Amino acid sequence: MTDSWATFGADLHLELVAGRGLRAGLTESLREAARSGRLAPGTRLPSSRSLAADLGIARNTVAEAYAELVAEGWLTARQGSGTRVAERARPRRAAAAPPVRRPARRGPAYSLIPGSPDLGGFPRAAWLTAARRALTEAPNEAFGYGGDQRGRIELREALAGYLARARGVHADPERIVLCSGFAHGLQLMARLLRARRVREVGVEAYSLDVHRDLLTDSGLRSRPVLLDASGARTRDLAGLGVGAVMLTPAHQFPTGVALTPGRRAAAVDWARTTGGLILEDDYDGEFRYDRQPVGALQGLDPDRVVYLGTASKSLAPGLRMGWIVAPPGVVDELLAVRGRTDWNSSALDQLTLAQFITSGAYDRHVRGMRLRYRRRRDELVAAVGERVAVSGIAAGLHAVLDLPGGTERSYVQSGAWQELALEGLARFRHPEADMPMRDALIVGYGTPSDSAWSPTLTALRGTLP
């Protein structure tokens, strides 16, 4: 795909004309892009099948739009050459008119940066159905200023049932506090810990720097908990002197290991003995492929574990939907530090997600995406498994490609030469972690769209030895 399409295609769905049918909106968006030069002459468009998959619409809709634009002369279609933007005579530019400078392409053509699902997989039609029903059934008070600080009861009830069934979480609706994603939930917990006079929080030695920075910005110091093949060394917590610890037990981010039963028990024993809190980040626990799902740590002790979940990986981060399942004695503290001006996400979005869950659409979507991601994972292993060791693949949306010592940065640079964005393990290492360096790439195979997956995998193969 050319640079012109790479710039335009990612946001095409945002340009569908409001109030028109899908075909009319798509046709007008492509026509205007060709007319204005945003899609340069000669640009090759995706196949109708690929574009339909990316936009979440019927293939016939795309095929009809292409056919109409071919008839108007905006596109050309030739056997073996695909569909392209037609060459057109350009109007003579006035002498005084300044030259038009097209913006440079933003970033590389392909990305395997971890942390994002396939945004093209968002279930638009099913979500729209849930939104319509939620809007129809919403009580009048849902449109007002007030409401429970914990969020809409409809969504809290739906989540309580789902989390108990799918993740083994003890979740009473009265103990669920809705928030705008994991970062918001962690920010609230950081305020709570500060109010409890906690000054230091344990974090895994490899962990997301954004979350560590958030704790630091809240006045808390993060202390690294070392890692090995069994996950975080939770028996070390007693010697760290921390008042809380943040863990990713089901699928450690980013190394991909699951916390073993013994390590889980040690974490709970530490919390019971010291009165500390465990903050459980269950960011992708629903995507497990080769064995039975690993249940949430919260099920071992709901009174000492604060469970934080989000729809960012299962649906899309743009929804800004998250939830905290707090111990009974923590809920009131959490609401107190939240305050009356710390608002939830839209009540209608909450009602839509509640409808999406209770209708069974959420389960169907997760099952479908699980199959899609497993297929990608298998294709990734088949493509690079003979060149590098691949680990952390039993679950989640990313894999770890181990590299020879001292080569990580060069491989990231090699990816840049292939127009491929890659992330090295070093970025996630806690600066105070006293453990051997490990060179690896963290490959987010959930990130590319379906149409971009094959060329992205080709670029990755070209990066590796």
Tab-separated table of C-alpha atoms in Angstrom:
chain	number	residue	atom	x	y	z
A	1	MET	CA	0.000	0.000	0.000
A	2	THR	CA	1.370	3.449	-0.871
A	3	ASP	CA	2.219	6.271	1.496
A	4	SER	CA	-0.898	8.132	0.362
A	5	TRP	CA	-3.195	5.335	1.467
A	6	ALA	CA	-1.209	4.684	4.689
A	7	THR	CA	-1.924	8.285	5.728
A	8	PHE	CA	-5.570	8.310	4.662
A	9	GLY	CA	-6.764	4.747	5.326
A	10	ALA	CA	-6.257	4.614	9.093
A	11	ASP	CA	-8.892	7.317	9.682
A	12	LEU	CA	-11.272	6.526	6.824
A	13	HIS	CA	-14.096	5.394	9.077
A	14	LEU	CA	-14.072	8.826	10.769
A	15	GLU	CA	-14.859	10.486	7.435
A	16	LEU	CA	-18.066	8.606	6.651
A	17	VAL	CA	-20.597	11.356	6.058
A	18	ALA	CA	-23.031	11.823	8.953
A	19	GLY	CA	-26.632	11.061	8.088
A	20	ARG	CA	-25.832	9.037	4.959
A	21	GLY	CA	-25.837	5.337	4.370
A	22	LEU	CA	-22.537	3.493	4.645
A	23	ARG	CA	-22.115	3.141	0.878
A	24	ALA	CA	-22.915	6.805	0.198
A	25	GLY	CA	-20.595	7.936	2.971
A	26	LEU	CA	-17.736	5.717	1.803
A	27	THR	CA	-18.212	6.790	-1.822
A	28	GLU	CA	-18.183	10.499	-0.908
A	29	SER	CA	-15.112	10.125	1.331
A	30	LEU	CA	-13.104	8.394	-1.411
A	31	ARG	CA	-14.355	10.799	-4.106
A	32	GLU	CA	-13.339	13.856	-2.083
A	33	ALA	CA	-9.953	12.321	-1.247
A	34	ALA	CA	-9.259	11.721	-4.961
A	35	ARG	CA	-10.589	15.162	-5.963
A	36	SER	CA	-8.495	17.030	-3.375
A	37	GLY	CA	-5.336	15.037	-4.014
A	38	ARG	CA	-5.291	13.540	-0.533
A	39	LEU	CA	-5.208	10.196	-2.344
A	40	ALA	CA	-2.560	10.738	-4.993
A	41	PRO	CA	-3.096	9.521	-8.580
A	42	GLY	CA	-1.877	5.966	-8.947
A	43	THR	CA	-2.498	5.116	-5.263
A	44	ARG	CA	-3.487	1.466	-4.977
A	45	LEU	CA	-6.513	0.873	-2.770
A	46	PRO	CA	-7.016	-2.237	-0.605
A	47	SER	CA	-9.132	-5.044	-2.002
A	48	SER	CA	-12.834	-4.790	-1.253
A	49	ARG	CA	-12.481	-7.740	1.135
A	50	SER	CA	-9.609	-6.162	3.113
A	51	LEU	CA	-11.187	-2.698	3.339
A	52	ALA	CA	-14.529	-4.174	4.394
A	53	ALA	CA	-12.795	-6.114	7.172
A	54	ASP	CA	-10.936	-3.003	8.370
A	55	LEU	CA	-14.106	-0.865	8.442
A	56	GLY	CA	-16.358	-3.594	9.815
A	57	ILE	CA	-18.851	-3.340	6.942
A	58	ALA	CA	-20.146	-5.664	4.232
A	59	ARG	CA	-17.852	-6.429	1.306
A	60	ASN	CA	-20.642	-5.596	-1.178
A	61	THR	CA	-20.788	-2.060	0.255
A	62	VAL	CA	-17.141	-1.474	-0.613
A	63	ALA	CA	-17.466	-3.175	-4.022
A	64	GLU	CA	-20.444	-0.973	-4.954
A	65	ALA	CA	-18.626	2.189	-3.861
A	66	TYR	CA	-15.569	1.220	-5.929
A	67	ALA	CA	-17.763	0.465	-8.963
A	68	GLU	CA	-19.516	3.844	-8.768
A	69	LEU	CA	-16.218	5.724	-8.570
A	70	VAL	CA	-14.766	3.723	-11.471
A	71	ALA	CA	-17.829	4.697	-13.529
A	72	GLU	CA	-17.299	8.370	-12.616
A	73	GLY	CA	-13.631	8.200	-13.560
A	74	TRP	CA	-12.173	8.731	-10.105
A	75	LEU	CA	-10.808	5.169	-9.897
A	76	THR	CA	-9.513	2.609	-12.384
A	77	ALA	CA	-9.747	-1.171	-12.062
A	78	ARG	CA	-7.652	-3.564	-14.118
A	79	GLN	CA	-7.208	-7.304	-13.821
A	80	GLY	CA	-3.982	-8.027	-11.972
A	81	SER	CA	-3.395	-4.378	-11.091
A	82	GLY	CA	-6.142	-3.885	-8.526
A	83	THR	CA	-8.101	-0.691	-7.932
A	84	ARG	CA	-6.182	2.596	-8.149
A	85	VAL	CA	-6.859	6.320	-8.062
A	86	ALA	CA	-7.155	7.484	-11.668
A	87	GLU	CA	-4.690	9.895	-13.258
A	88	ARG	CA	-6.500	13.214	-13.859
A	89	ALA	CA	-5.626	16.489	-15.527
A	90	ARG	CA	-4.642	19.033	-12.920
A	91	PRO	CA	-5.859	22.655	-13.166
A	92	ARG	CA	-3.185	25.227	-13.928
A	93	ARG	CA	-2.041	26.887	-10.735
A	94	ALA	CA	-2.148	30.673	-10.550
A	95	ALA	CA	1.335	32.185	-10.621
A	96	ALA	CA	0.867	33.955	-7.283
A	97	ALA	CA	-0.438	30.875	-5.457
A	98	PRO	CA	2.066	29.432	-2.960
A	99	PRO	CA	3.103	25.808	-3.455
A	100	VAL	CA	1.037	23.239	-1.578
A	101	ARG	CA	3.121	21.304	0.899
A	102	ARG	CA	1.774	17.915	1.773
A	103	PRO	CA	2.358	16.813	5.359
A	104	ALA	CA	5.043	14.180	5.790
A	105	ARG	CA	3.880	10.695	6.674
A	106	ARG	CA	3.565	10.347	10.419
A	107	GLY	CA	5.646	7.494	11.722
A	108	PRO	CA	6.505	4.149	10.154
A	109	ALA	CA	4.277	2.236	7.764
A	110	TYR	CA	3.923	-0.766	10.090
A	111	SER	CA	3.741	-1.190	13.847
A	112	LEU	CA	4.183	-4.026	16.327
A	113	ILE	CA	4.212	-1.736	19.376
A	114	PRO	CA	2.531	-3.658	22.227
A	115	GLY	CA	-0.440	-2.453	24.212
A	116	SER	CA	-3.163	-2.125	21.587
A	117	PRO	CA	-5.767	-4.529	20.215
A	118	ASP	CA	-6.713	-4.672	16.528
A	119	LEU	CA	-8.875	-1.561	16.360
A	120	GLY	CA	-10.422	-2.794	13.123
A	121	GLY	CA	-11.928	-5.664	15.108
A	122	PHE	CA	-14.172	-3.372	17.148
A	123	PRO	CA	-17.721	-4.802	16.837
A	124	ARG	CA	-19.361	-1.708	15.372
A	125	ALA	CA	-22.660	-3.279	14.352
A	126	ALA	CA	-23.167	-5.127	17.646
A	127	TRP	CA	-22.141	-2.046	19.629
A	128	LEU	CA	-24.589	0.093	17.668
A	129	THR	CA	-27.366	-2.403	18.412
A	130	ALA	CA	-26.528	-2.258	22.126
A	131	ALA	CA	-26.341	1.552	22.031
A	132	ARG	CA	-29.767	1.847	20.409
A	133	ARG	CA	-31.340	-0.441	22.955
A	134	ALA	CA	-29.559	1.284	25.844
A	135	LEU	CA	-30.727	4.684	24.608
A	136	THR	CA	-34.299	3.445	24.213
A	137	GLU	CA	-34.417	1.932	27.688
A	138	ALA	CA	-32.382	4.591	29.549
A	139	PRO	CA	-34.285	6.213	32.436
A	140	ASN	CA	-34.635	9.966	32.267
A	141	GLU	CA	-32.330	10.473	35.250
A	142	ALA	CA	-29.446	8.961	33.254
A	143	PHE	CA	-29.278	12.259	31.315
A	144	GLY	CA	-28.858	14.365	34.445
A	145	TYR	CA	-25.874	15.738	36.372
A	146	GLY	CA	-26.176	13.543	39.437
A	147	GLY	CA	-25.749	9.856	39.998
A	148	ASP	CA	-23.895	7.354	42.090
A	149	GLN	CA	-20.157	8.087	42.364
A	150	ARG	CA	-19.542	4.407	41.680
A	151	GLY	CA	-21.178	4.637	38.246
A	152	ARG	CA	-24.347	3.235	36.714
A	153	ILE	CA	-25.797	0.322	38.658
A	154	GLU	CA	-26.752	-1.423	35.390
A	155	LEU	CA	-23.112	-1.732	34.363
A	156	ARG	CA	-21.902	-2.630	37.849
A	157	GLU	CA	-24.433	-5.479	38.004
A	158	ALA	CA	-23.452	-6.701	34.530
A	159	LEU	CA	-19.757	-6.606	35.429
A	160	ALA	CA	-20.301	-8.405	38.740
A	161	GLY	CA	-21.872	-11.350	36.927
A	162	TYR	CA	-19.349	-11.404	34.101
A	163	LEU	CA	-16.215	-11.081	36.240
A	164	ALA	CA	-17.379	-13.832	38.594
A	165	ARG	CA	-18.058	-16.160	35.661
A	166	ALA	CA	-15.101	-15.355	33.421
A	167	ARG	CA	-12.324	-14.331	35.840
A	168	GLY	CA	-13.287	-15.849	39.217
A	169	VAL	CA	-13.586	-12.404	40.820
A	170	HIS	CA	-15.698	-11.905	43.951
A	171	ALA	CA	-17.535	-8.824	42.738
A	172	ASP	CA	-20.569	-7.404	44.455
A	173	PRO	CA	-22.047	-4.435	42.508
A	174	GLU	CA	-21.713	-2.270	45.633
A	175	ARG	CA	-17.944	-2.878	45.635
A	176	ILE	CA	-17.408	-1.920	41.989
A	177	VAL	CA	-16.295	1.625	41.173
A	178	LEU	CA	-16.289	2.591	37.486
A	179	CYS	CA	-13.499	4.743	36.096
A	180	SER	CA	-12.112	5.985	32.780
A	181	GLY	CA	-9.597	3.229	32.116
A	182	PHE	CA	-6.760	1.610	34.065
A	183	ALA	CA	-4.613	4.743	34.367
A	184	HIS	CA	-7.516	6.617	35.949
A	185	GLY	CA	-8.158	3.733	38.339
A	186	LEU	CA	-4.482	3.621	39.314
A	187	GLN	CA	-4.483	7.377	39.867
A	188	LEU	CA	-7.432	7.020	42.253
A	189	MET	CA	-5.678	4.210	44.127
A	190	ALA	CA	-2.511	6.307	44.360
A	191	ARG	CA	-4.523	9.081	46.034
A	192	LEU	CA	-5.991	6.534	48.433
A	193	LEU	CA	-2.562	5.156	49.323
A	194	ARG	CA	-1.239	8.651	49.953
A	195	ALA	CA	-4.206	9.313	52.242
A	196	ARG	CA	-3.202	6.134	54.123
A	197	ARG	CA	0.323	7.555	54.461
A	198	VAL	CA	1.811	4.909	52.182
A	199	ARG	CA	4.997	6.226	50.617
A	200	GLU	CA	6.381	3.270	48.631
A	201	VAL	CA	4.710	0.818	46.241
A	202	GLY	CA	6.218	-2.368	44.853
A	203	VAL	CA	6.096	-2.804	41.080
A	204	GLU	CA	7.405	-5.622	38.893
A	205	ALA	CA	11.002	-5.052	37.792
A	206	TYR	CA	9.798	-5.062	34.182
A	207	SER	CA	6.591	-3.044	34.006
A	208	LEU	CA	4.957	-0.218	32.106
A	209	ASP	CA	6.907	2.990	32.672
A	210	VAL	CA	3.744	5.067	32.254
A	211	HIS	CA	2.259	3.421	35.331
A	212	ARG	CA	5.443	3.896	37.348
A	213	ASP	CA	5.491	7.558	36.340
A	214	LEU	CA	1.875	7.941	37.421
A	215	LEU	CA	2.754	6.641	40.886
A	216	THR	CA	5.730	9.006	41.049
A	217	ASP	CA	3.605	11.964	39.986
A	218	SER	CA	1.216	11.089	42.826
A	219	GLY	CA	4.030	11.369	45.372
A	220	LEU	CA	4.756	7.639	45.702
A	221	ARG	CA	8.083	5.917	45.187
A	222	SER	CA	8.089	2.682	43.160
A	223	ARG	CA	10.328	-0.144	44.341
A	224	PRO	CA	11.184	-2.991	41.912
A	225	VAL	CA	10.096	-6.564	42.706
A	226	LEU	CA	12.488	-8.853	40.853
A	227	LEU	CA	11.212	-11.356	38.274
A	228	ASP	CA	12.127	-14.847	37.108
A	229	ALA	CA	10.472	-17.672	35.165
A	230	SER	CA	7.819	-18.025	37.907
A	231	GLY	CA	6.833	-14.353	37.831
A	232	ALA	CA	7.363	-11.706	40.486
A	233	ARG	CA	9.402	-12.853	43.496
A	234	THR	CA	6.641	-12.029	45.961
A	235	ARG	CA	8.527	-13.543	48.902
A	236	ASP	CA	10.821	-10.500	48.630
A	237	LEU	CA	7.982	-8.112	49.513
A	238	ALA	CA	8.584	-8.355	53.251
A	239	GLY	CA	12.084	-6.961	52.812
A	240	LEU	CA	11.052	-4.020	50.639
A	241	GLY	CA	9.022	-2.193	53.270
A	242	VAL	CA	6.289	-1.193	50.796
A	243	GLY	CA	2.655	-0.551	51.732
A	244	ALA	CA	1.208	-1.883	48.486
A	245	VAL	CA	2.296	-3.821	45.399
A	246	MET	CA	1.048	-3.727	41.813
A	247	LEU	CA	1.105	-7.056	39.957
A	248	THR	CA	0.028	-8.527	36.602
A	249	PRO	CA	-0.495	-12.127	37.813
A	250	ALA	CA	-2.356	-13.706	34.874
A	251	HIS	CA	0.113	-12.578	32.184
A	252	GLN	CA	3.040	-10.515	33.405
A	253	PHE	CA	3.607	-7.409	31.349
A	254	PRO	CA	5.807	-7.503	29.407
A	255	THR	CA	7.615	-10.837	29.968
A	256	GLY	CA	4.430	-12.889	29.552
A	257	VAL	CA	4.849	-15.360	32.440
A	258	ALA	CA	1.993	-16.321	34.775
A	259	LEU	CA	2.488	-15.947	38.527
A	260	THR	CA	2.774	-19.455	39.993
A	261	PRO	CA	0.412	-20.645	42.760
A	262	GLY	CA	3.181	-20.488	45.350
A	263	ARG	CA	4.042	-16.905	44.422
A	264	ARG	CA	0.341	-15.972	44.533
A	265	ALA	CA	0.004	-17.434	48.024
A	266	ALA	CA	3.136	-15.570	49.159
A	267	ALA	CA	1.691	-12.257	47.934
A	268	VAL	CA	-1.574	-12.826	49.806
A	269	ASP	CA	0.297	-13.884	52.969
A	270	TRP	CA	2.350	-10.663	52.798
A	271	ALA	CA	-0.807	-8.556	52.470
A	272	ARG	CA	-2.532	-10.290	55.386
A	273	THR	CA	0.515	-10.024	57.619
A	274	THR	CA	1.370	-6.385	56.917
A	275	GLY	CA	-2.052	-4.930	56.143
A	276	GLY	CA	-0.790	-3.984	52.675
A	277	LEU	CA	-2.861	-3.909	49.513
A	278	ILE	CA	-2.304	-5.810	46.259
A	279	LEU	CA	-3.304	-3.900	43.109
A	280	GLU	CA	-4.088	-6.503	40.438
A	281	ASP	CA	-3.846	-5.329	36.820
A	282	ASP	CA	-5.849	-7.908	34.837
A	283	TYR	CA	-5.249	-6.201	31.503
A	284	ASP	CA	-5.659	-9.155	29.079
A	285	GLY	CA	-6.758	-12.106	31.210
A	286	GLU	CA	-9.552	-13.010	28.791
A	287	PHE	CA	-7.141	-13.921	25.990
A	288	ARG	CA	-5.596	-17.267	26.914
A	289	TYR	CA	-4.987	-19.814	24.173
A	290	ASP	CA	-3.285	-23.085	25.092
A	291	ARG	CA	-4.727	-23.996	28.477
A	292	GLN	CA	-7.485	-23.135	30.913
A	293	PRO	CA	-7.649	-19.436	31.842
A	294	VAL	CA	-5.662	-18.364	34.885
A	295	GLY	CA	-8.134	-16.942	37.387
A	296	ALA	CA	-7.747	-13.565	39.017
A	297	LEU	CA	-5.566	-13.315	42.117
A	298	GLN	CA	-8.412	-11.407	43.772
A	299	GLY	CA	-10.311	-14.679	44.205
A	300	LEU	CA	-7.751	-15.806	46.828
A	301	ASP	CA	-8.462	-12.878	49.153
A	302	PRO	CA	-11.070	-10.273	48.123
A	303	ASP	CA	-10.327	-8.329	51.317
A	304	ARG	CA	-6.660	-7.651	50.467
A	305	VAL	CA	-6.663	-7.458	46.643
A	306	VAL	CA	-7.932	-4.483	44.637
A	307	TYR	CA	-8.871	-5.731	41.178
A	308	LEU	CA	-8.529	-3.308	38.236
A	309	GLY	CA	-9.956	-4.213	34.842
A	310	THR	CA	-10.571	-2.427	31.565
A	311	ALA	CA	-12.213	-2.743	28.165
A	312	SER	CA	-9.102	-1.342	26.452
A	313	LYS	CA	-7.774	-4.703	25.224
A	314	SER	CA	-11.043	-6.623	24.853
A	315	LEU	CA	-12.853	-3.829	22.964
A	316	ALA	CA	-10.916	-0.587	22.387
A	317	PRO	CA	-8.948	1.909	24.490
A	318	GLY	CA	-10.931	4.775	22.978
A	319	LEU	CA	-13.991	3.737	25.010
A	320	ARG	CA	-12.206	4.906	28.196
A	321	MET	CA	-13.931	2.229	30.284
A	322	GLY	CA	-12.442	0.689	33.413
A	323	TRP	CA	-13.509	-0.690	36.776
A	324	ILE	CA	-12.146	-1.202	40.265
A	325	VAL	CA	-13.391	-4.069	42.444
A	326	ALA	CA	-12.427	-2.906	45.913
A	327	PRO	CA	-12.477	-4.641	49.309
A	328	PRO	CA	-15.488	-3.594	51.436
A	329	GLY	CA	-13.434	-1.344	53.692
A	330	VAL	CA	-11.748	0.390	50.738
A	331	VAL	CA	-14.807	1.513	48.754
A	332	ASP	CA	-15.667	4.464	51.004
A	333	GLU	CA	-12.023	5.603	51.048
A	334	LEU	CA	-11.911	5.371	47.265
A	335	LEU	CA	-15.037	7.485	46.859
A	336	ALA	CA	-13.710	10.024	49.357
A	337	VAL	CA	-10.475	10.626	47.435
A	338	ARG	CA	-12.379	10.654	44.170
A	339	GLY	CA	-14.422	13.692	45.146
A	340	ARG	CA	-17.554	15.026	43.518
A	341	THR	CA	-15.803	16.590	40.502
A	342	ASP	CA	-14.041	13.418	39.288
A	343	TRP	CA	-16.615	12.292	36.770
A	344	ASN	CA	-17.154	8.881	35.203
A	345	SER	CA	-17.369	8.213	31.496
A	346	SER	CA	-20.677	8.962	29.772
A	347	ALA	CA	-23.724	7.368	31.394
A	348	LEU	CA	-24.918	6.316	27.937
A	349	ASP	CA	-21.608	4.561	27.249
A	350	GLN	CA	-21.929	2.765	30.566
A	351	LEU	CA	-25.483	1.692	29.731
A	352	THR	CA	-24.339	0.545	26.286
A	353	LEU	CA	-21.569	-1.623	27.735
A	354	ALA	CA	-24.035	-3.069	30.248
A	355	GLN	CA	-26.388	-3.984	27.401
A	356	PHE	CA	-23.472	-5.354	25.378
A	357	ILE	CA	-22.499	-7.670	28.241
A	358	THR	CA	-25.967	-8.845	29.278
A	359	SER	CA	-27.010	-9.574	25.678
A	360	GLY	CA	-24.106	-12.013	25.247
A	361	ALA	CA	-22.465	-9.854	22.567
A	362	TYR	CA	-19.390	-9.264	24.735
A	363	ASP	CA	-18.765	-12.998	25.161
A	364	ARG	CA	-19.218	-13.601	21.440
A	365	HIS	CA	-16.818	-10.795	20.602
A	366	VAL	CA	-14.136	-12.041	23.006
A	367	ARG	CA	-14.419	-15.590	21.616
A	368	GLY	CA	-14.064	-14.297	18.056
A	369	MET	CA	-11.074	-12.088	18.869
A	370	ARG	CA	-9.449	-14.904	20.823
A	371	LEU	CA	-9.504	-17.052	17.687
A	372	ARG	CA	-8.151	-14.181	15.567
A	373	TYR	CA	-5.297	-13.409	17.940
A	374	ARG	CA	-4.402	-17.057	18.382
A	375	ARG	CA	-4.146	-17.411	14.607
A	376	ARG	CA	-1.844	-14.395	14.451
A	377	ARG	CA	0.267	-15.724	17.290
A	378	ASP	CA	0.675	-19.045	15.485
A	379	GLU	CA	1.634	-17.270	12.262
A	380	LEU	CA	4.164	-15.151	14.148
A	381	VAL	CA	5.798	-18.201	15.728
A	382	ALA	CA	5.885	-19.996	12.371
A	383	ALA	CA	7.498	-16.952	10.710
A	384	VAL	CA	10.268	-16.230	13.233
A	385	GLY	CA	10.478	-19.251	15.533
A	386	GLU	CA	13.434	-20.745	13.691
A	387	ARG	CA	15.419	-17.507	13.999
A	388	VAL	CA	14.764	-16.438	17.597
A	389	ALA	CA	13.321	-17.916	20.800
A	390	VAL	CA	9.696	-16.852	21.264
A	391	SER	CA	8.146	-16.794	24.756
A	392	GLY	CA	5.212	-15.366	26.680
A	393	ILE	CA	2.751	-16.665	24.103
A	394	ALA	CA	0.282	-18.673	26.188
A	395	ALA	CA	-1.947	-15.601	26.479
A	396	GLY	CA	-2.342	-11.937	25.640
A	397	LEU	CA	-1.636	-9.798	22.600
A	398	HIS	CA	2.162	-9.763	22.549
A	399	ALA	CA	5.143	-12.107	22.403
A	400	VAL	CA	8.746	-11.820	23.571
A	401	LEU	CA	11.505	-12.434	21.006
A	402	ASP	CA	14.791	-13.084	22.815
A	403	LEU	CA	17.932	-11.654	21.192
A	404	PRO	CA	21.675	-12.099	21.617
A	405	GLY	CA	23.093	-9.934	24.400
A	406	GLY	CA	23.779	-6.341	23.505
A	407	THR	CA	21.815	-6.367	20.227
A	408	GLU	CA	18.384	-5.078	21.236
A	409	ARG	CA	18.898	-1.483	20.156
A	410	SER	CA	20.324	-2.508	16.792
A	411	TYR	CA	17.275	-4.655	16.049
A	412	VAL	CA	14.923	-1.812	16.937
A	413	GLN	CA	16.899	0.383	14.512
A	414	SER	CA	16.808	-2.359	11.894
A	415	GLY	CA	13.037	-2.391	12.221
A	416	ALA	CA	12.964	1.359	11.611
A	417	TRP	CA	14.858	0.798	8.361
A	418	GLN	CA	12.111	-1.653	7.389
A	419	GLU	CA	9.480	1.023	8.182
A	420	LEU	CA	8.484	-1.114	11.191
A	421	ALA	CA	7.982	0.263	14.707
A	422	LEU	CA	9.324	-2.100	17.382
A	423	GLU	CA	9.721	-1.862	21.135
A	424	GLY	CA	12.618	-3.323	23.096
A	425	LEU	CA	12.368	-4.864	26.558
A	426	ALA	CA	14.804	-2.300	27.977
A	427	ARG	CA	12.138	0.422	27.921
A	428	PHE	CA	10.128	-1.445	30.568
A	429	ARG	CA	12.997	-2.125	32.985
A	430	HIS	CA	12.767	-0.356	36.343
A	431	PRO	CA	15.834	1.896	36.701
A	432	GLU	CA	16.564	0.470	40.171
A	433	ALA	CA	16.165	-3.201	39.228
A	434	ASP	CA	19.228	-5.200	40.339
A	435	MET	CA	19.016	-8.115	37.930
A	436	PRO	CA	20.797	-9.243	34.731
A	437	MET	CA	19.991	-7.377	31.528
A	438	ARG	CA	17.826	-9.234	29.033
A	439	ASP	CA	17.785	-8.273	25.363
A	440	ALA	CA	14.436	-8.883	23.658
A	441	LEU	CA	11.751	-7.391	21.436
A	442	ILE	CA	8.179	-7.077	22.711
A	443	VAL	CA	6.046	-7.759	19.640
A	444	GLY	CA	2.424	-6.597	19.822
A	445	TYR	CA	0.774	-8.876	17.282
A	446	GLY	CA	-2.669	-7.515	18.168
A	447	THR	CA	-1.830	-4.040	16.872
A	448	PRO	CA	-1.940	-4.319	13.027
A	449	SER	CA	-5.216	-4.395	11.132
A	450	ASP	CA	-6.064	-7.554	9.199
A	451	SER	CA	-5.009	-5.995	5.902
A	452	ALA	CA	-1.687	-4.820	7.386
A	453	TRP	CA	-0.832	-8.059	9.193
A	454	SER	CA	0.847	-9.880	6.312
A	455	PRO	CA	3.150	-7.006	5.215
A	456	THR	CA	3.942	-6.268	8.868
A	457	LEU	CA	5.026	-9.872	9.385
A	458	THR	CA	7.151	-9.650	6.226
A	459	ALA	CA	8.832	-6.503	7.568
A	460	LEU	CA	9.555	-8.275	10.861
A	461	ARG	CA	11.177	-11.195	9.059
A	462	GLY	CA	13.337	-8.703	7.179
A	463	THR	CA	14.437	-7.203	10.497
A	464	LEU	CA	15.621	-10.469	12.077
A	465	PRO	CA	18.804	-12.369	11.087
